[in-house]
mmCIF file of C-alpha atoms and ligand atoms in Angstrom:
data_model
loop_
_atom_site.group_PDB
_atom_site.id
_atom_site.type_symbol
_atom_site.label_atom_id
_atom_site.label_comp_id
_atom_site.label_asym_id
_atom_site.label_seq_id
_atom_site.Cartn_x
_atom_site.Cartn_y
_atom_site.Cartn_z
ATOM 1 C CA UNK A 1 103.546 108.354 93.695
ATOM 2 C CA UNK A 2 101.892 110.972 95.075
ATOM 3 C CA UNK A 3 103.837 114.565 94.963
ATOM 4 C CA UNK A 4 104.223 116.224 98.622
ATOM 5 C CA UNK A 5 105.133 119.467 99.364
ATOM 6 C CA UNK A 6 106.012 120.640 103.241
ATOM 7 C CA UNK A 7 105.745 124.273 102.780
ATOM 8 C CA UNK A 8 107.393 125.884 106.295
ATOM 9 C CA UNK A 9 107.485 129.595 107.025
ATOM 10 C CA UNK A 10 110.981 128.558 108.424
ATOM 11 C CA UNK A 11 111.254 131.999 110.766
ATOM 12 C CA UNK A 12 111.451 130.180 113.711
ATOM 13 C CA UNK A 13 113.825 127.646 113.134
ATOM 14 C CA UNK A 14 116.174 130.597 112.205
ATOM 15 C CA UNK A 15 115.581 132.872 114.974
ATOM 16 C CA UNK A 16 115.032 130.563 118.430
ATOM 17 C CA UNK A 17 117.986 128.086 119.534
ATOM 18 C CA UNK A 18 115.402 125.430 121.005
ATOM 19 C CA UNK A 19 113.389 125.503 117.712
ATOM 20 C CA UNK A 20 116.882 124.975 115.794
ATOM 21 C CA UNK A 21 117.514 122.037 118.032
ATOM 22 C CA UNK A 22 114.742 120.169 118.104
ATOM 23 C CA UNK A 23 114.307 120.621 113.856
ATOM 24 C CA UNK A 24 117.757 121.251 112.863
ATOM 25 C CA UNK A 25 116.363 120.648 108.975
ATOM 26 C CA UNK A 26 113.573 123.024 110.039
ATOM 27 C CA UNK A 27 110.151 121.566 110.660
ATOM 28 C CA UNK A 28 109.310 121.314 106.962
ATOM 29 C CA UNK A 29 112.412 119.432 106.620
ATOM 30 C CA UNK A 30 111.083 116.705 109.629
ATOM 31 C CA UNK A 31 107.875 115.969 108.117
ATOM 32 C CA UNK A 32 109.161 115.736 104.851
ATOM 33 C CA UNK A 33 111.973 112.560 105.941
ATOM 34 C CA UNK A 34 109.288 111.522 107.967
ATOM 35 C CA UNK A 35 106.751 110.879 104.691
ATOM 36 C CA UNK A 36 109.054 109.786 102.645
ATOM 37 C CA UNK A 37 109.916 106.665 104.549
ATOM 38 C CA UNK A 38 106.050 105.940 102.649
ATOM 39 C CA UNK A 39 107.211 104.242 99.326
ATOM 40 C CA UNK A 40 104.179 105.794 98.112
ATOM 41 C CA UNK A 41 104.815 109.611 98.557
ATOM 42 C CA UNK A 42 107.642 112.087 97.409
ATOM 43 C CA UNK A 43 108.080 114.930 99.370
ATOM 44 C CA UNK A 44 110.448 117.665 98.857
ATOM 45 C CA UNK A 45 109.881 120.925 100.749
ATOM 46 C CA UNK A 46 109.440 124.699 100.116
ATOM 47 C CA UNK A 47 109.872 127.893 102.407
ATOM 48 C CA UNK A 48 108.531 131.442 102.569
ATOM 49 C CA UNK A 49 112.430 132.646 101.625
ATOM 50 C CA UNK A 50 112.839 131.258 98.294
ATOM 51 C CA UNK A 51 111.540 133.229 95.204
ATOM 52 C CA UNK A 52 107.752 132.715 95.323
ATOM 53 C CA UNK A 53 107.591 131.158 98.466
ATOM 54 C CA UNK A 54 109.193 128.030 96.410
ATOM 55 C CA UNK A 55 104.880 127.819 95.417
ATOM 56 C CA UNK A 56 105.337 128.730 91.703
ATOM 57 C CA UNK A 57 102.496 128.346 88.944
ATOM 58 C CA UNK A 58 104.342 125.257 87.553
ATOM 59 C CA UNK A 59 105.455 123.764 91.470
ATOM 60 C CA UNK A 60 101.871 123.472 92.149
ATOM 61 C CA UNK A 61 100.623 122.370 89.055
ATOM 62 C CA UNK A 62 102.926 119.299 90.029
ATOM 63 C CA UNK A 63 102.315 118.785 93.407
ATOM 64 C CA UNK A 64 98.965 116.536 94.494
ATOM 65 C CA UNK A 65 98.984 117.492 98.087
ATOM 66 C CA UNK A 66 100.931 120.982 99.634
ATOM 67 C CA UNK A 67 101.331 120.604 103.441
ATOM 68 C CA UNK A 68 101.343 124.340 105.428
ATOM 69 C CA UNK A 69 102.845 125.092 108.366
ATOM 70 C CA UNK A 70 103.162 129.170 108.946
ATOM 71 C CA UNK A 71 102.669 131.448 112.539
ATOM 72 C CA UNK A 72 105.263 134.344 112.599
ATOM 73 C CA UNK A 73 104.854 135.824 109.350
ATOM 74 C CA UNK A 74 101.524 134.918 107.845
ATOM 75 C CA UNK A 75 101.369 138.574 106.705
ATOM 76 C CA UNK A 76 104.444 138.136 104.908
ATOM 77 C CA UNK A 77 102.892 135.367 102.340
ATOM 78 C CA UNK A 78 102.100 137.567 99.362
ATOM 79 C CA UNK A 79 98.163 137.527 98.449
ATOM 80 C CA UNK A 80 99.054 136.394 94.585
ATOM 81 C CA UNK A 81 100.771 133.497 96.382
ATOM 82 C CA UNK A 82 98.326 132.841 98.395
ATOM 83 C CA UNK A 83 95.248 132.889 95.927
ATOM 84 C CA UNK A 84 97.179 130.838 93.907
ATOM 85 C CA UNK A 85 97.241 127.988 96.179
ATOM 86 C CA UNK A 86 93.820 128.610 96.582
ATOM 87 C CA UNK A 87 92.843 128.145 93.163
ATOM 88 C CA UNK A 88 94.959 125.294 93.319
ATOM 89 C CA UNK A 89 92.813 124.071 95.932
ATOM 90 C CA UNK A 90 89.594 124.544 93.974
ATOM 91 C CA UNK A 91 91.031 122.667 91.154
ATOM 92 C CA UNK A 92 91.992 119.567 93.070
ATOM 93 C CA UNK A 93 95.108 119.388 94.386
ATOM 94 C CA UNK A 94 94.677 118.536 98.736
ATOM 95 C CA UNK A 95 95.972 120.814 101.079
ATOM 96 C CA UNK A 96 96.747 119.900 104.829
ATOM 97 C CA UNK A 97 96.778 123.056 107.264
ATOM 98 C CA UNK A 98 99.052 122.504 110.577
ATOM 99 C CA UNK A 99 98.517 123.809 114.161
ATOM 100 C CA UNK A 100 98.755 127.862 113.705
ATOM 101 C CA UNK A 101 98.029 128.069 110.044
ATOM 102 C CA UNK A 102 94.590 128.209 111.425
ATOM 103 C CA UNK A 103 95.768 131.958 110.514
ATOM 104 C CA UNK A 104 97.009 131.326 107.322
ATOM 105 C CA UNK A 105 96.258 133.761 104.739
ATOM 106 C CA UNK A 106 95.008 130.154 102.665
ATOM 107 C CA UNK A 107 93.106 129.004 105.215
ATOM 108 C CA UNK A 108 91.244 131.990 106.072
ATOM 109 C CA UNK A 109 90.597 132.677 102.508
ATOM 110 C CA UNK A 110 89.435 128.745 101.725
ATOM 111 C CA UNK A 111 87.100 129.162 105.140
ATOM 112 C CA UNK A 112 85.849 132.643 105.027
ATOM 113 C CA UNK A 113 85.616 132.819 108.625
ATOM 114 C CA UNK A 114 87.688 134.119 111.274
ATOM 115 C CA UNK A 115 89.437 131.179 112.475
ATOM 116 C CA UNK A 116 90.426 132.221 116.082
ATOM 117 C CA UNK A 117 90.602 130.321 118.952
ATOM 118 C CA UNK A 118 91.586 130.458 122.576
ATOM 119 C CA UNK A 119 95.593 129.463 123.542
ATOM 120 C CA UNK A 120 98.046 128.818 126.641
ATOM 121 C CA UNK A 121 101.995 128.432 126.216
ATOM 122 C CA UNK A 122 102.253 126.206 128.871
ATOM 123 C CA UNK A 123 104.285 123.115 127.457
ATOM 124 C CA UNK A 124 100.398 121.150 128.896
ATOM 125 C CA UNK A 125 100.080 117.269 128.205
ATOM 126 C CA UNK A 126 97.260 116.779 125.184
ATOM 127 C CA UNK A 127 95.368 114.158 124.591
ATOM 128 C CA UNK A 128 93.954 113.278 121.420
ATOM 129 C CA UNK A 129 91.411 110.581 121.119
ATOM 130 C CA UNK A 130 89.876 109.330 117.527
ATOM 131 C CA UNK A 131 86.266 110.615 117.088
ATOM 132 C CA UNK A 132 85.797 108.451 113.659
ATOM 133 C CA UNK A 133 86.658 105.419 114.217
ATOM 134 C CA UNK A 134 87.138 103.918 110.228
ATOM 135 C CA UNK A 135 88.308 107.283 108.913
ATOM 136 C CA UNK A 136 91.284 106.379 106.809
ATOM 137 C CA UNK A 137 92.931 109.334 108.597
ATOM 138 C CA UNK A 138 93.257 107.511 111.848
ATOM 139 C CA UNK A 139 93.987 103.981 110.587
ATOM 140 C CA UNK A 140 96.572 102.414 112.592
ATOM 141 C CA UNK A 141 96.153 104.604 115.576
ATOM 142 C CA UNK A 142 94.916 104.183 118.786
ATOM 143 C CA UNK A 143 91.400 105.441 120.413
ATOM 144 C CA UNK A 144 93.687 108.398 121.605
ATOM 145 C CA UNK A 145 97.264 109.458 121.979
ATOM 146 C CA UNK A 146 99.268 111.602 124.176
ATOM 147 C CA UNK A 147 101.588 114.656 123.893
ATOM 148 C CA UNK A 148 103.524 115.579 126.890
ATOM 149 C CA UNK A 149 104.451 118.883 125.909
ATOM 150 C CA UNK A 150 102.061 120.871 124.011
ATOM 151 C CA UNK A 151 100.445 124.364 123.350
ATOM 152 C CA UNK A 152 96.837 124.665 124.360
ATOM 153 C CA UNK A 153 94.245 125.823 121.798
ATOM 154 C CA UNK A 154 90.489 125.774 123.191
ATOM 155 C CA UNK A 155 87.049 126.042 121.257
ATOM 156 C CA UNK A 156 85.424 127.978 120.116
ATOM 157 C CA UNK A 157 87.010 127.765 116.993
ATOM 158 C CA UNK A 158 85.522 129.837 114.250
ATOM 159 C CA UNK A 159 85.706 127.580 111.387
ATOM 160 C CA UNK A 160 82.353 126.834 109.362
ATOM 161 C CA UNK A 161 81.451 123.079 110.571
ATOM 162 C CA UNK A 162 83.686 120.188 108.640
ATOM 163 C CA UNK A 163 82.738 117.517 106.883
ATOM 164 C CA UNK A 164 83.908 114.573 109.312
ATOM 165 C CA UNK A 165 85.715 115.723 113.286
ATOM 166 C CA UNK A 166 88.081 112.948 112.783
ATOM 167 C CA UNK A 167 89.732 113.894 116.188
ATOM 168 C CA UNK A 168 89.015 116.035 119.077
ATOM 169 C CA UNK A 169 91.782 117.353 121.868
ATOM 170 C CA UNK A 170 91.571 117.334 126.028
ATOM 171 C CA UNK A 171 94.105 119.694 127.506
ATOM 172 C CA UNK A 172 95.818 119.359 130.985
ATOM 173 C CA UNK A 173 94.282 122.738 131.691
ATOM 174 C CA UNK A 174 90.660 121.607 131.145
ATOM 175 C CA UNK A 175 89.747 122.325 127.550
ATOM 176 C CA UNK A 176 88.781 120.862 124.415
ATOM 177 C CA UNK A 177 89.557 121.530 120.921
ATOM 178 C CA UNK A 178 88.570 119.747 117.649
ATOM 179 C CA UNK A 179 92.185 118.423 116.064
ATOM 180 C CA UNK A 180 90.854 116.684 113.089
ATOM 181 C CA UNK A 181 88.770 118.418 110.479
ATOM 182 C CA UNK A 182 87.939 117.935 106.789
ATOM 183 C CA UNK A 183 86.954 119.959 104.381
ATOM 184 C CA UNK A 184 85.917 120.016 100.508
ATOM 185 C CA UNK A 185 86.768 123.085 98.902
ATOM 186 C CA UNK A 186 85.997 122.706 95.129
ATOM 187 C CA UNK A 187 87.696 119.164 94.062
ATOM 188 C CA UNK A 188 90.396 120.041 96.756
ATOM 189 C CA UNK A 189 90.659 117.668 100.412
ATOM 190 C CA UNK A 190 91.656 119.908 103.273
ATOM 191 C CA UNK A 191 92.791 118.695 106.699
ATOM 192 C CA UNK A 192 93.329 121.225 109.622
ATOM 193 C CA UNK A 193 95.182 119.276 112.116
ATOM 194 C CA UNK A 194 96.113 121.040 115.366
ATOM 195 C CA UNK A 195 99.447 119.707 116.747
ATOM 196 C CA UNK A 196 102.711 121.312 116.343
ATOM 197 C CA UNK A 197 103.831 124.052 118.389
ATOM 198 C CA UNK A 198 107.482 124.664 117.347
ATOM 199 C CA UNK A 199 109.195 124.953 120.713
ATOM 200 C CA UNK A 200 108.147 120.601 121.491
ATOM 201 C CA UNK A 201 109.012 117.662 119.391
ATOM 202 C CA UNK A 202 105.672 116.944 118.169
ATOM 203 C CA UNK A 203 106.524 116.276 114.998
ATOM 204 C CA UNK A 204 108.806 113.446 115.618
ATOM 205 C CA UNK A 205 106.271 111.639 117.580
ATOM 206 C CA UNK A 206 105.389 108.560 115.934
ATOM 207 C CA UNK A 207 101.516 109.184 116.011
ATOM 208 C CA UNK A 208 101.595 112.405 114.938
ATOM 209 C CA UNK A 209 103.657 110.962 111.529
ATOM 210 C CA UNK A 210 101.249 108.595 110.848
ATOM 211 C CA UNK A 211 98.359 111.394 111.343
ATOM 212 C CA UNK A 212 100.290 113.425 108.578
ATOM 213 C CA UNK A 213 101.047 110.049 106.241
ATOM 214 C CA UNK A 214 97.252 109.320 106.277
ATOM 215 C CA UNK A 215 96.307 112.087 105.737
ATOM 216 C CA UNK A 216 98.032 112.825 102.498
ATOM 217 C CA UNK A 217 96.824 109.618 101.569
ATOM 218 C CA UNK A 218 93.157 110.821 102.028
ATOM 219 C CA UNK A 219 94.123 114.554 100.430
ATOM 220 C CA UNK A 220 95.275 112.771 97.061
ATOM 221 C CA UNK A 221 92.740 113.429 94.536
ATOM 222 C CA UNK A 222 94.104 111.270 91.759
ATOM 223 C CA UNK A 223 91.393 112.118 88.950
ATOM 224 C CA UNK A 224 93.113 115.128 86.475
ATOM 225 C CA UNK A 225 92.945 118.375 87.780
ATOM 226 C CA UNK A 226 89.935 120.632 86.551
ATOM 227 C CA UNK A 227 91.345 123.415 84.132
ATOM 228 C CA UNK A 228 89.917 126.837 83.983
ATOM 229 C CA UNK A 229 88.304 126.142 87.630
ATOM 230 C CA UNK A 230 87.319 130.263 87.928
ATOM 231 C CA UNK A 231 85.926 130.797 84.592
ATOM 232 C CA UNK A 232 82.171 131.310 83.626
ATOM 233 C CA UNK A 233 81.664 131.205 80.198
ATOM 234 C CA UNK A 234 78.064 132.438 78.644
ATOM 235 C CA UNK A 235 76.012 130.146 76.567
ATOM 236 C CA UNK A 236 73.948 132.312 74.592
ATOM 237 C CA UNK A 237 70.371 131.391 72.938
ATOM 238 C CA UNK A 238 71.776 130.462 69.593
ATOM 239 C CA UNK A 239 73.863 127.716 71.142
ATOM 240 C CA UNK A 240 71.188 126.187 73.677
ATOM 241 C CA UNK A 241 70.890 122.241 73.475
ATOM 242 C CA UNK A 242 66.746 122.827 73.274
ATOM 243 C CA UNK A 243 65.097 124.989 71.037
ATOM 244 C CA UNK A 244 64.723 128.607 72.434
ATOM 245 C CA UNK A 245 63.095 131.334 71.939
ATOM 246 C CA UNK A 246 64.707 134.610 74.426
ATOM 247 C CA UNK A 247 61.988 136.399 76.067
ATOM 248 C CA UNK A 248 62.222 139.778 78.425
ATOM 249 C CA UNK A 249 64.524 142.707 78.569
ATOM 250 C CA UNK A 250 67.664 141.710 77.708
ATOM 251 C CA UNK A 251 70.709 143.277 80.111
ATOM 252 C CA UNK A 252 73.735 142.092 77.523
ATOM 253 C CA UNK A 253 73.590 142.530 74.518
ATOM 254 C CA UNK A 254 75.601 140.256 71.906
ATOM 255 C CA UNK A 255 79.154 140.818 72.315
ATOM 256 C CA UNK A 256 79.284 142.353 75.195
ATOM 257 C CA UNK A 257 81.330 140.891 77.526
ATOM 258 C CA UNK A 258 80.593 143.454 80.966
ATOM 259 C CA UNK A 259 79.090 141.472 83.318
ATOM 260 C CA UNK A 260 80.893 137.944 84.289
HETATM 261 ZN ZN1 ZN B 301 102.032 127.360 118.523
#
C-alpha cells in the first residue's frame, strides 16, 4: 500500500463560490477519492489550517509520497514546515508538485532556482501530448489530451533541466510549456505537473487522474528511508580502514567539533 498524502492550501475553496462548486471536498479532497479508487494507494489528505499544516515529524515519516497543491498563501507555509518536507524529500519519501506550487516554498527550496513562468487567465483549451512515450507516468494515456478550460503558463520556466520531459503543453493562445518533469532530489522522486487551475474541473478529468495515479506509482521509493540524511560525521586518522599516517597543518584539532 503505498501512503498518499494530498496536501491543499484549501484558501480558495473557502473564499470563491465557483472553486467551492466545482471541489465541494476542496481540491485535496478530489484527488484524494480519485486515488483511492487504486487498490494500491491510501490517501488521506492534509491542509495548511490544521496544526502543522497536518505535515507533522511523525505524518511524514509515514507517508511514501506527499502530493502539493498551494497558490494563495505560499508565504503562509512556515519555513520549519517546509524544510521538513524537504528533508523528507532527501531521505526518500516522493513528492508530486501541482500547477502553481511551481512557487512553493518546497519547490523552490528542492530547485534552487526561481521557478517563474509566463501566465494568461483566460479559461484557453490545452493540449498536452506525451513526450516519453514508455514512461510509466503516461501509461495508459494517449499521445496527447485536451483541456477545454485551462490557465496558460508559457516557457521559459526557470527550473534547472529534469531528468525525463515526460509531457509538454500547446496553449490556444500560441505557447508552450513543459507539463511533465522529474526530478531526483536525494533518494526522493519529484514530479512537477502543470494542470490545475482552481476555477476549471481539471481535476476530475479522467486523464488528468490517471497522470496523478501514475505518478505516485513512479514517486514510491519502497527501499527504507535513509536516517540521519543531513549529517556529516568525521572519520578521523585513528579510525581509517588503511593505514595512515596525517600529514600538513592540521585546522581541527581532536575534539573539536567547529567546523561541520
Ligand atoms: Zn492557476
Amino acid at each position: 500500500m503505498i501512503k498518499t498524502v494530498v496536501w491543499g492550501e484549501n484558501v480558495h475553496e473557502q473564499t470563491n463560490k465557483t472553486v467551492a462548486e466545482i471541489y465541494p471536498n476542496g481540491m485535496h479532497g478530489c484527488i484524494a477519492e480519485s486515488l483511492n479508487n487504486d487498490p494500491e494507494i491510501q490517501a488521506t489528505t492534509a491542509t495548511l489550517q490544521e496544526p502543522e499544516h497536518g505535515l507533522s515529524e511523525a505524518r511524514l515519516a509515514d507517508t511514501d509520497v506527499l502530493i502539493w497543491w498551494g497558490h494563495a498563501a505560499h508565504g503562509d507555509v512556515s519555513d520549519e514546515v517546509a524544510e521538513r518536507v524537504v528533508r523528507h524529500v532527501w531521505s526518500g519519501m516522493g513528492l508530486l508538485l501541482l500547477h502553481s506550487a511551481h512557487f512553493a516554498k518546497v519547490f523552490k527550496l528542492l530547485m534552487g532556482t526561481a521557478c517563474n513562468l509566463t501566465w494568461r487567465e483566460a479559461g484557453e483549451r490545452e493540449r498536452l501530448w506525451v513526450t516519453s512515450r514508455n514512461h510509466p507516468i503516461v501509461h495508459g494515456l494517449p499521445d496527447y489530451f485536451e483541456l477545454e478550460n485551462e490557465e496558460m503558463y508559457g516557457e521559459p520556466f526557470s527550473v534547472p533541466e529534469p531528468l525525463e520531459t515526460v509531457l509538454i503543453s500547446w496553449f490556444q493562445g500560441g505557447e508552450v510549456f513543459r507539463s511533465g518533469l522529474t526530478y531526483k532530489r536525494g533518494a526522493g522522486n519529484v514530479f512537477y505537473f502543470r494542470p490545475g487551475h482552481e476555477t476549471y474541473p481539471t481535476y476530475h478529468d479522467a486523464n488528468v487522474q490517471r497522470v496523478l495515479k501514475n505518478a505516485v506509482h513512479w514517486a514510491h521509493n519502497s527501499a527504507a528511508r535513509v536516517q540521519q540524511v543531513t549529517d556529516a560525521p568525521n572519520r578521523p586518522v585513528e579510525q581509517s580502514i588503511e593505514p595512515l599516517i596525517a600529514r600538513g597543518a592540521k585546522l581541527h584539532e581532536a575534539g573539536e567539533d567547529g567546523f561541520k
